[in-house]
Amino acid sequence: MVCQECNERPATLHFTKVINGEKTEVHLCEQCAQDKGEMFMFDSSSGFSVNNLLAGLLNIAPAFKQAKETEIPKTEVLQCEKCKMTFQRFINVGRFGCAHCYETFKDELTPLLKRVHSGNVEHHGKVPERMGGAIHIKKKIQQLKSDLQTMIADEEFEKAAEIRDEIRSLEKDANKEGGDKG
Amino acid sequence: MSLEKFLQNAVSSWMNEEGPNSDIVLSSRVRLARNMTDFRFSTLYSSEEAKEIVDRVKDKLSLYPGNLGELEFLPTREIQPLQKRVLMEKHLISPNLAEDTNYGAVLLSSEEDISIMVNEEDHIRIQCLYPGLQLKEALQRANQIDDWFESEFDFAFDEKHGYLTTCPTNVGTGLRASVMMHLPGLVLTQQLNRIIPAINQLGLVVRGIYGEGSEALGNIFQISNQTTLGKSEEDIVEDLLSVVKQIIDKEHSARDALVKTSNIQLEDRIFRSLGVLEHSRIIESKEAAKCLSDVRLGIDLGYIKVISKNILNELMILTQPGFLQQYSGGPLRPNERDIRRSSLIRERIKLDKDTCEEEK
């Protein structure tokens, strides 16, 4: 199949565009795709990938598209102070510049994380031992509180009382830990 | 040179062990993505930063506890492109790291069941491989290695988002758990196309053997978790396990049904494929993969008794472009590869059959 743009080179990218419910088949060679700006989903080295789709996910905000076309004043550019990654660049590459970017872009990030992680935005997994003293206690308390609810629902009041005491003692520890740090 | 031993054999020694459900599950893999706090991510870091990350890992390596498996340090700039391709075909490095010409490195255990990539997309990627369905074991091992790293390095972590990764698709646990499954029954009975969308809805992905964007060669599929945020590591693995177990059941039923309803056609297909492998003189990788899949199914179903399943694991890897060229000691044109591939397959099958004869 020949590229529908240049009618010269063979078409190597084939995809279906859906705009307002209307489907269009697109067949392009790599060069024309790049010229037409269809390449936002493809990076030249590894081809189509899930990560490249992120750019697409972020790019759909119409307000953002407008901003892209008009010149944005320097002061309004959202930029990570640590690594100087701009939000614009993050959208283009779909990757952060440093750990601090998560903080810088946190408001914009939530809807993206929701999309990518089936509606989840918060970590519920492992916490590094040496940095997470207070976090560990907090997580443990959360877990115990949920256990407590189950015990009460099951009318196992003796066990519930034990858990309640454990929560109290942990909360004391947590306050102490916080106090030490402060 | 120490790299040689990783290149010589197609099959890593961990693969020689037979794991649970190994008639359908070839391997289980767990990967943890981690980044150090005081460096920019790979998107932006300078060569100096990249170099320092590698140096730090290398420096600490002498403290690495032996009970986790000795590790060999291999900087990617010292590995030839063809050698990188071989490591990639063995799943010891990613295509991404294979392309690296700068300051990447890989740490490999001698069994090749641990592979730690440095300066891939994330600063550190810990990968543990097990034969058969052993995801929990793989997670436990990866966690132990991670614990050691955490005792030596500060990893980027925040309470809300968990482990901070270069790409937002990995944030949270940084965990990618995956199993490689051989599903000829579901493919032949055309059930897989219906199963894949259901799997996707559960936050899992089905891919070809070399991960993203690759084709499912020889009915081998990789199933892995898509979401890394919101669930604990154990829950992610548990959810994947439960889906994989259901797929195993479905594959068994499909194989049973095939034997019942079209035994002679199935037998014909399997032995034709064996014939092609034993007698062809030119074979493309796609056809080889298809025939190897058929023969593997034939062994699992008891039709073929003179070839060991292991040789197929070996041939699946050995017949890929990188390995073929490594084996021949230099670059080969595609048609030369097809000839070389077929002669290699013939030799190996003959060797296996002869051994079987002798044992009798």
CSV table of N, CA and C in Angstrom, one decimal, chain B residues 214-339:
chain,number,residue,atom,x,y,z
B,214,SER,N,5.2,-6.5,20.4
B,214,SER,CA,5.7,-7.6,19.7
B,214,SER,C,4.6,-8.6,19.4
B,215,GLU,N,4.9,-9.4,18.4
B,215,GLU,CA,3.9,-10.4,17.9
B,215,GLU,C,4.0,-11.7,18.8
B,216,ALA,N,2.8,-12.4,18.9
B,216,ALA,CA,2.8,-13.6,19.7
B,216,ALA,C,3.4,-14.8,18.8
B,217,LEU,N,4.7,-15.0,18.9
B,217,LEU,CA,5.3,-16.0,18.1
B,217,LEU,C,5.1,-17.3,18.7
B,218,GLY,N,4.8,-18.3,17.9
B,218,GLY,CA,4.7,-19.7,18.5
B,218,GLY,C,3.7,-19.8,19.6
B,219,ASN,N,2.6,-19.1,19.5
B,219,ASN,CA,1.5,-19.2,20.5
B,219,ASN,C,2.0,-18.9,22.0
B,220,ILE,N,3.0,-18.1,22.1
B,220,ILE,CA,3.5,-17.8,23.4
B,220,ILE,C,3.0,-16.4,23.7
B,221,PHE,N,2.4,-16.2,24.9
B,221,PHE,CA,1.9,-14.9,25.3
B,221,PHE,C,2.4,-14.6,26.6
B,222,GLN,N,2.5,-13.2,26.8
B,222,GLN,CA,3.0,-12.7,28.1
B,222,GLN,C,1.8,-12.0,28.7
B,223,ILE,N,1.4,-12.4,29.9
B,223,ILE,CA,0.3,-11.8,30.6
B,223,ILE,C,0.9,-11.0,31.8
B,224,SER,N,0.6,-9.8,31.9
B,224,SER,CA,1.1,-9.0,33.1
B,224,SER,C,0.1,-8.0,33.6
B,225,ASN,N,0.5,-7.4,34.8
B,225,ASN,CA,-0.4,-6.4,35.3
B,225,ASN,C,-0.2,-5.1,34.6
B,226,GLN,N,-1.2,-4.3,34.5
B,226,GLN,CA,-1.1,-3.0,33.9
B,226,GLN,C,-1.0,-1.9,34.9
B,227,THR,N,-1.8,-2.1,36.0
B,227,THR,CA,-1.9,-1.1,37.0
B,227,THR,C,-0.8,-1.4,38.1
B,228,THR,N,-0.2,-0.3,38.6
B,228,THR,CA,0.8,-0.5,39.6
B,228,THR,C,0.5,0.3,40.8
B,229,LEU,N,-0.6,1.1,40.7
B,229,LEU,CA,-1.0,2.0,41.8
B,229,LEU,C,-2.3,1.5,42.4
B,230,GLY,N,-2.5,1.6,43.8
B,230,GLY,CA,-3.7,1.3,44.4
B,230,GLY,C,-3.8,-0.1,45.0
B,231,LYS,N,-2.9,-0.9,44.6
B,231,LYS,CA,-3.0,-2.3,45.1
B,231,LYS,C,-1.6,-2.6,45.7
B,232,SER,N,-1.6,-3.5,46.7
B,232,SER,CA,-0.3,-3.9,47.3
B,232,SER,C,0.4,-4.9,46.3
B,233,GLU,N,1.7,-5.1,46.5
B,233,GLU,CA,2.4,-6.0,45.6
B,233,GLU,C,1.8,-7.4,45.7
B,234,GLU,N,1.4,-7.8,46.9
B,234,GLU,CA,0.9,-9.2,47.0
B,234,GLU,C,-0.4,-9.3,46.3
B,235,ASP,N,-1.3,-8.2,46.4
B,235,ASP,CA,-2.6,-8.3,45.7
B,235,ASP,C,-2.4,-8.3,44.2
B,236,ILE,N,-1.5,-7.5,43.7
B,236,ILE,CA,-1.2,-7.5,42.3
B,236,ILE,C,-0.9,-8.9,41.8
B,237,VAL,N,0.0,-9.6,42.5
B,237,VAL,CA,0.5,-10.9,42.2
B,237,VAL,C,-0.7,-11.9,42.3
B,238,GLU,N,-1.4,-11.8,43.4
B,238,GLU,CA,-2.6,-12.6,43.7
B,238,GLU,C,-3.6,-12.6,42.5
B,239,ASP,N,-3.9,-11.3,42.1
B,239,ASP,CA,-4.9,-11.1,41.0
B,239,ASP,C,-4.4,-11.7,39.7
B,240,LEU,N,-3.1,-11.5,39.4
B,240,LEU,CA,-2.6,-12.1,38.2
B,240,LEU,C,-2.6,-13.6,38.3
B,241,LEU,N,-2.2,-14.1,39.4
B,241,LEU,CA,-2.2,-15.6,39.6
B,241,LEU,C,-3.6,-16.2,39.4
B,242,SER,N,-4.6,-15.5,39.9
B,242,SER,CA,-5.9,-16.1,39.8
B,242,SER,C,-6.4,-16.1,38.3
B,243,VAL,N,-6.1,-15.1,37.6
B,243,VAL,CA,-6.4,-15.0,36.2
B,243,VAL,C,-5.6,-16.1,35.4
B,244,VAL,N,-4.3,-16.2,35.7
B,244,VAL,CA,-3.5,-17.2,35.0
B,244,VAL,C,-4.0,-18.6,35.3
B,245,LYS,N,-4.4,-18.9,36.5
B,245,LYS,CA,-4.9,-20.2,36.8
B,245,LYS,C,-6.2,-20.5,36.0
B,246,GLN,N,-7.0,-19.5,35.8
B,246,GLN,CA,-8.2,-19.7,35.0
B,246,GLN,C,-7.9,-20.0,33.6
B,247,ILE,N,-6.9,-19.3,33.1
B,247,ILE,CA,-6.4,-19.5,31.7
B,247,ILE,C,-5.8,-20.9,31.5
B,248,ILE,N,-5.1,-21.3,32.6
B,248,ILE,CA,-4.5,-22.7,32.5
B,248,ILE,C,-5.7,-23.7,32.4
B,249,ASP,N,-6.7,-23.5,33.2
B,249,ASP,CA,-7.8,-24.4,33.1
B,249,ASP,C,-8.5,-24.4,31.8
B,250,LYS,N,-8.6,-23.2,31.2
B,250,LYS,CA,-9.3,-23.1,29.9
B,250,LYS,C,-8.4,-23.8,28.8
B,251,GLU,N,-7.1,-23.6,28.9
B,251,GLU,CA,-6.2,-24.2,28.0
B,251,GLU,C,-6.2,-25.7,28.1
B,252,HIS,N,-6.3,-26.2,29.3
B,252,HIS,CA,-6.4,-27.7,29.5
B,252,HIS,C,-7.7,-28.2,28.8
B,253,SER,N,-8.8,-27.5,29.1
B,253,SER,CA,-10.1,-27.9,28.5
B,253,SER,C,-10.0,-27.9,26.9
B,254,ALA,N,-9.4,-26.8,26.4
B,254,ALA,CA,-9.3,-26.7,25.0
B,254,ALA,C,-8.5,-27.8,24.4
B,255,ARG,N,-7.4,-28.2,25.1
B,255,ARG,CA,-6.6,-29.3,24.6
B,255,ARG,C,-7.3,-30.6,24.7
B,256,ASP,N,-8.1,-30.8,25.8
B,256,ASP,CA,-8.9,-32.0,25.9
B,256,ASP,C,-9.9,-32.1,24.7
B,257,ALA,N,-10.6,-30.9,24.5
B,257,ALA,CA,-11.6,-30.9,23.5
B,257,ALA,C,-11.0,-31.2,22.1
B,258,LEU,N,-9.8,-30.6,21.8
B,258,LEU,CA,-9.1,-30.9,20.6
B,258,LEU,C,-8.8,-32.4,20.4
B,259,VAL,N,-8.3,-33.0,21.5
B,259,VAL,CA,-8.0,-34.4,21.4
B,259,VAL,C,-9.3,-35.2,21.1
B,260,LYS,N,-10.4,-34.8,21.8
B,260,LYS,CA,-11.6,-35.6,21.6
B,260,LYS,C,-12.2,-35.4,20.2
B,261,THR,N,-12.3,-34.1,19.8
B,261,THR,CA,-13.1,-33.9,18.6
B,261,THR,C,-12.2,-34.0,17.3
B,262,SER,N,-10.9,-33.7,17.4
B,262,SER,CA,-10.2,-33.7,16.1
B,262,SER,C,-8.8,-34.3,16.3
B,263,ASN,N,-8.8,-35.5,17.0
B,263,ASN,CA,-7.6,-36.1,17.3
B,263,ASN,C,-6.7,-36.3,16.1
B,264,ILE,N,-7.3,-36.9,15.1
B,264,ILE,CA,-6.4,-37.2,13.9
B,264,ILE,C,-5.9,-36.0,13.2
B,265,GLN,N,-6.7,-34.9,13.2
B,265,GLN,CA,-6.2,-33.7,12.6
B,265,GLN,C,-5.1,-33.1,13.4
B,266,LEU,N,-5.3,-33.2,14.7
B,266,LEU,CA,-4.3,-32.6,15.6
B,266,LEU,C,-3.0,-33.4,15.5
B,267,GLU,N,-3.1,-34.7,15.5
B,267,GLU,CA,-2.0,-35.6,15.4
B,267,GLU,C,-1.2,-35.3,14.1
B,268,ASP,N,-2.0,-35.1,13.0
B,268,ASP,CA,-1.4,-34.8,11.7
B,268,ASP,C,-0.7,-33.5,11.8
B,269,ARG,N,-1.3,-32.5,12.3
B,269,ARG,CA,-0.6,-31.2,12.4
B,269,ARG,C,0.7,-31.3,13.2
B,270,ILE,N,0.6,-32.0,14.3
B,270,ILE,CA,1.8,-32.1,15.2
B,270,ILE,C,3.0,-32.8,14.5
B,271,PHE,N,2.6,-34.0,13.8
B,271,PHE,CA,3.7,-34.7,13.2
B,271,PHE,C,4.2,-34.1,11.9
B,272,ARG,N,3.3,-33.3,11.2
B,272,ARG,CA,3.8,-32.6,10.0
B,272,ARG,C,4.8,-31.5,10.5
B,273,SER,N,4.5,-30.9,11.6
B,273,SER,CA,5.4,-29.9,12.1
B,273,SER,C,6.7,-30.5,12.5
B,274,LEU,N,6.6,-31.7,13.1
B,274,LEU,CA,7.9,-32.4,13.5
B,274,LEU,C,8.7,-32.7,12.2
B,275,GLY,N,7.9,-33.1,11.2
B,275,GLY,CA,8.5,-33.4,9.9
B,275,GLY,C,9.3,-32.2,9.3
B,276,VAL,N,8.6,-31.1,9.4
B,276,VAL,CA,9.2,-29.8,8.8
B,276,VAL,C,10.5,-29.6,9.6
B,277,LEU,N,10.4,-29.6,10.9
B,277,LEU,CA,11.6,-29.3,11.7
B,277,LEU,C,12.8,-30.3,11.5
B,278,GLU,N,12.4,-31.6,11.2
B,278,GLU,CA,13.4,-32.6,11.0
B,278,GLU,C,14.0,-32.6,9.6
B,279,HIS,N,13.2,-32.1,8.7
B,279,HIS,CA,13.7,-32.3,7.3
B,279,HIS,C,13.8,-31.1,6.4
B,280,SER,N,13.3,-29.9,6.9
B,280,SER,CA,13.4,-28.8,6.0
B,280,SER,C,14.9,-28.3,5.9
B,281,ARG,N,15.1,-27.6,4.9
B,281,ARG,CA,16.5,-27.1,4.7
B,281,ARG,C,16.6,-25.5,4.8
B,282,ILE,N,15.4,-24.9,4.7
B,282,ILE,CA,15.3,-23.4,4.8
B,282,ILE,C,14.1,-23.2,5.7
B,283,ILE,N,14.2,-22.5,6.8
B,283,ILE,CA,13.0,-22.2,7.6
B,283,ILE,C,13.1,-20.8,8.2
B,284,GLU,N,12.0,-20.1,8.0
B,284,GLU,CA,11.9,-18.7,8.5
B,284,GLU,C,11.5,-18.8,10.0
B,285,SER,N,11.8,-17.7,10.8
B,285,SER,CA,11.6,-17.8,12.2
B,285,SER,C,10.1,-18.0,12.6
B,286,LYS,N,9.2,-17.4,11.8
B,286,LYS,CA,7.8,-17.6,12.0
B,286,LYS,C,7.3,-19.0,11.9
B,287,GLU,N,7.8,-19.7,10.8
B,287,GLU,CA,7.4,-21.1,10.6
B,287,GLU,C,8.0,-21.9,11.7
B,288,ALA,N,9.3,-21.6,12.0
B,288,ALA,CA,10.0,-22.4,13.1
B,288,ALA,C,9.2,-22.3,14.4
B,289,ALA,N,8.8,-21.1,14.7
B,289,ALA,CA,8.1,-20.9,16.0
B,289,ALA,C,6.8,-21.7,16.0
B,290,LYS,N,6.1,-21.7,14.9
B,290,LYS,CA,4.8,-22.4,14.8
B,290,LYS,C,5.0,-23.9,14.9
B,291,CYS,N,6.0,-24.4,14.2
B,291,CYS,CA,6.3,-25.9,14.3
B,291,CYS,C,6.8,-26.3,15.7
B,292,LEU,N,7.6,-25.4,16.3
B,292,LEU,CA,8.1,-25.7,17.6
B,292,LEU,C,6.9,-25.8,18.6
B,293,SER,N,6.0,-24.8,18.4
B,293,SER,CA,4.8,-24.8,19.3
B,293,SER,C,4.0,-26.1,19.1
B,294,ASP,N,3.8,-26.5,17.9
B,294,ASP,CA,3.0,-27.8,17.6
B,294,ASP,C,3.7,-28.9,18.3
B,295,VAL,N,5.0,-29.0,18.1
B,295,VAL,CA,5.8,-30.2,18.7
B,295,VAL,C,5.7,-30.2,20.2
B,296,ARG,N,5.8,-29.0,20.8
B,296,ARG,CA,5.7,-28.9,22.2
B,296,ARG,C,4.4,-29.4,22.7
B,297,LEU,N,3.3,-29.0,22.0
B,297,LEU,CA,2.0,-29.5,22.3
B,297,LEU,C,2.0,-31.0,22.2
B,298,GLY,N,2.6,-31.5,21.1
B,298,GLY,CA,2.7,-32.9,20.9
B,298,GLY,C,3.3,-33.7,22.0
B,299,ILE,N,4.4,-33.1,22.6
B,299,ILE,CA,5.0,-33.7,23.8
B,299,ILE,C,4.1,-33.6,25.0
B,300,ASP,N,3.5,-32.5,25.2
B,300,ASP,CA,2.6,-32.3,26.4
B,300,ASP,C,1.4,-33.3,26.3
B,301,LEU,N,1.0,-33.6,25.1
B,301,LEU,CA,-0.2,-34.5,24.9
B,301,LEU,C,0.2,-36.0,24.9
B,302,GLY,N,1.5,-36.2,24.9
B,302,GLY,CA,2.0,-37.6,24.8
B,302,GLY,C,2.1,-38.2,23.5
B,303,TYR,N,1.9,-37.4,22.4
B,303,TYR,CA,2.1,-38.0,21.0
B,303,TYR,C,3.6,-38.2,20.7
B,304,ILE,N,4.4,-37.3,21.2
B,304,ILE,CA,5.8,-37.4,20.8
B,304,ILE,C,6.6,-37.7,22.1
B,305,LYS,N,7.3,-38.8,22.1
B,305,LYS,CA,8.0,-39.2,23.3
B,305,LYS,C,9.5,-39.2,23.2
B,306,VAL,N,10.0,-38.9,21.9
B,306,VAL,CA,11.5,-39.0,21.7
B,306,VAL,C,12.2,-37.7,21.8
B,307,ILE,N,11.5,-36.6,22.1
B,307,ILE,CA,12.2,-35.3,22.2
B,307,ILE,C,11.8,-34.7,23.5
B,308,SER,N,12.8,-34.1,24.2
B,308,SER,CA,12.5,-33.5,25.5
B,308,SER,C,11.9,-32.1,25.3
B,309,LYS,N,11.1,-31.7,26.2
B,309,LYS,CA,10.5,-30.4,26.2
B,309,LYS,C,11.5,-29.3,26.2
B,310,ASN,N,12.6,-29.6,27.0
B,310,ASN,CA,13.6,-28.6,27.2
B,310,ASN,C,14.3,-28.2,25.9
B,311,ILE,N,14.4,-29.1,24.9
B,311,ILE,CA,15.1,-28.8,23.7
B,311,ILE,C,14.3,-27.7,23.0
B,312,LEU,N,13.0,-27.7,23.2
B,312,LEU,CA,12.1,-26.7,22.5
B,312,LEU,C,12.3,-25.4,23.1
B,313,ASN,N,12.4,-25.3,24.5
B,313,ASN,CA,12.7,-24.0,25.1
B,313,ASN,C,14.0,-23.5,24.5
B,314,GLU,N,14.9,-24.4,24.4
B,314,GLU,CA,16.2,-24.0,23.9
B,314,GLU,C,16.1,-23.5,22.4
B,315,LEU,N,15.4,-24.2,21.6
B,315,LEU,CA,15.3,-23.9,20.2
B,315,LEU,C,14.6,-22.6,20.0
B,316,MET,N,13.5,-22.4,20.8
B,316,MET,CA,12.8,-21.1,20.7
B,316,MET,C,13.7,-19.9,20.8
B,317,ILE,N,14.7,-20.0,21.6
B,317,ILE,CA,15.6,-18.9,21.8
B,317,ILE,C,16.8,-19.0,20.8
B,318,LEU,N,17.3,-20.2,20.6
B,318,LEU,CA,18.4,-20.4,19.8
B,318,LEU,C,18.2,-20.0,18.3
B,319,THR,N,17.0,-20.1,17.9
B,319,THR,CA,16.7,-19.9,16.4
B,319,THR,C,16.4,-18.4,16.1
B,320,GLN,N,16.6,-17.5,17.1
B,320,GLN,CA,16.3,-16.1,16.8
B,320,GLN,C,17.6,-15.5,16.2
B,321,PRO,N,17.3,-14.4,15.5
B,321,PRO,CA,18.4,-13.8,14.7
B,321,PRO,C,19.7,-13.6,15.5
B,322,GLY,N,19.6,-13.0,16.7
B,322,GLY,CA,20.8,-12.7,17.5
B,322,GLY,C,21.6,-13.9,17.8
B,323,PHE,N,20.9,-14.9,18.3
B,323,PHE,CA,21.6,-16.2,18.6
B,323,PHE,C,22.2,-16.9,17.4
B,324,LEU,N,21.5,-16.9,16.3
B,324,LEU,CA,22.0,-17.6,15.1
B,324,LEU,C,23.3,-17.0,14.7
B,325,GLN,N,23.4,-15.7,14.8
B,325,GLN,CA,24.6,-15.0,14.3
B,325,GLN,C,25.7,-15.2,15.3
B,326,GLN,N,25.3,-15.1,16.6
B,326,GLN,CA,26.3,-15.4,17.6
B,326,GLN,C,26.9,-16.8,17.4
B,327,TYR,N,26.1,-17.7,17.1
B,327,TYR,CA,26.4,-19.1,16.9
B,327,TYR,C,27.3,-19.3,15.7
B,328,SER,N,27.0,-18.5,14.7
B,328,SER,CA,27.8,-18.6,13.4
B,328,SER,C,29.1,-17.8,13.5
B,329,GLY,N,29.2,-17.0,14.5
B,329,GLY,CA,30.4,-16.2,14.7
B,329,GLY,C,30.4,-14.9,13.8
B,330,GLY,N,29.3,-14.5,13.3
B,330,GLY,CA,29.3,-13.3,12.5
B,330,GLY,C,27.9,-13.0,11.9
B,331,PRO,N,27.8,-11.8,11.3
B,331,PRO,CA,26.5,-11.4,10.7
B,331,PRO,C,26.1,-12.3,9.6
B,332,LEU,N,24.8,-12.5,9.5
B,332,LEU,CA,24.2,-13.4,8.5
B,332,LEU,C,23.1,-12.6,7.8
B,333,ARG,N,23.0,-12.8,6.5
B,333,ARG,CA,21.8,-12.2,5.8
B,333,ARG,C,20.6,-13.0,6.1
B,334,PRO,N,19.4,-12.4,6.0
B,334,PRO,CA,18.2,-13.1,6.3
B,334,PRO,C,18.1,-14.5,5.7
B,335,ASN,N,18.4,-14.7,4.4
B,335,ASN,CA,18.2,-16.0,3.8
B,335,ASN,C,19.3,-17.0,4.4
B,336,GLU,N,20.4,-16.5,4.7
B,336,GLU,CA,21.5,-17.3,5.3
B,336,GLU,C,21.0,-17.8,6.7
B,337,ARG,N,20.3,-16.9,7.4
B,337,ARG,CA,19.8,-17.2,8.7
B,337,ARG,C,18.8,-18.4,8.6
B,338,ASP,N,17.9,-18.3,7.6
B,338,ASP,CA,16.9,-19.3,7.4
B,338,ASP,C,17.5,-20.7,7.2
B,339,ILE,N,18.6,-20.7,6.5
B,339,ILE,CA,19.3,-22.0,6.2
B,339,ILE,C,20.0,-22.5,7.5
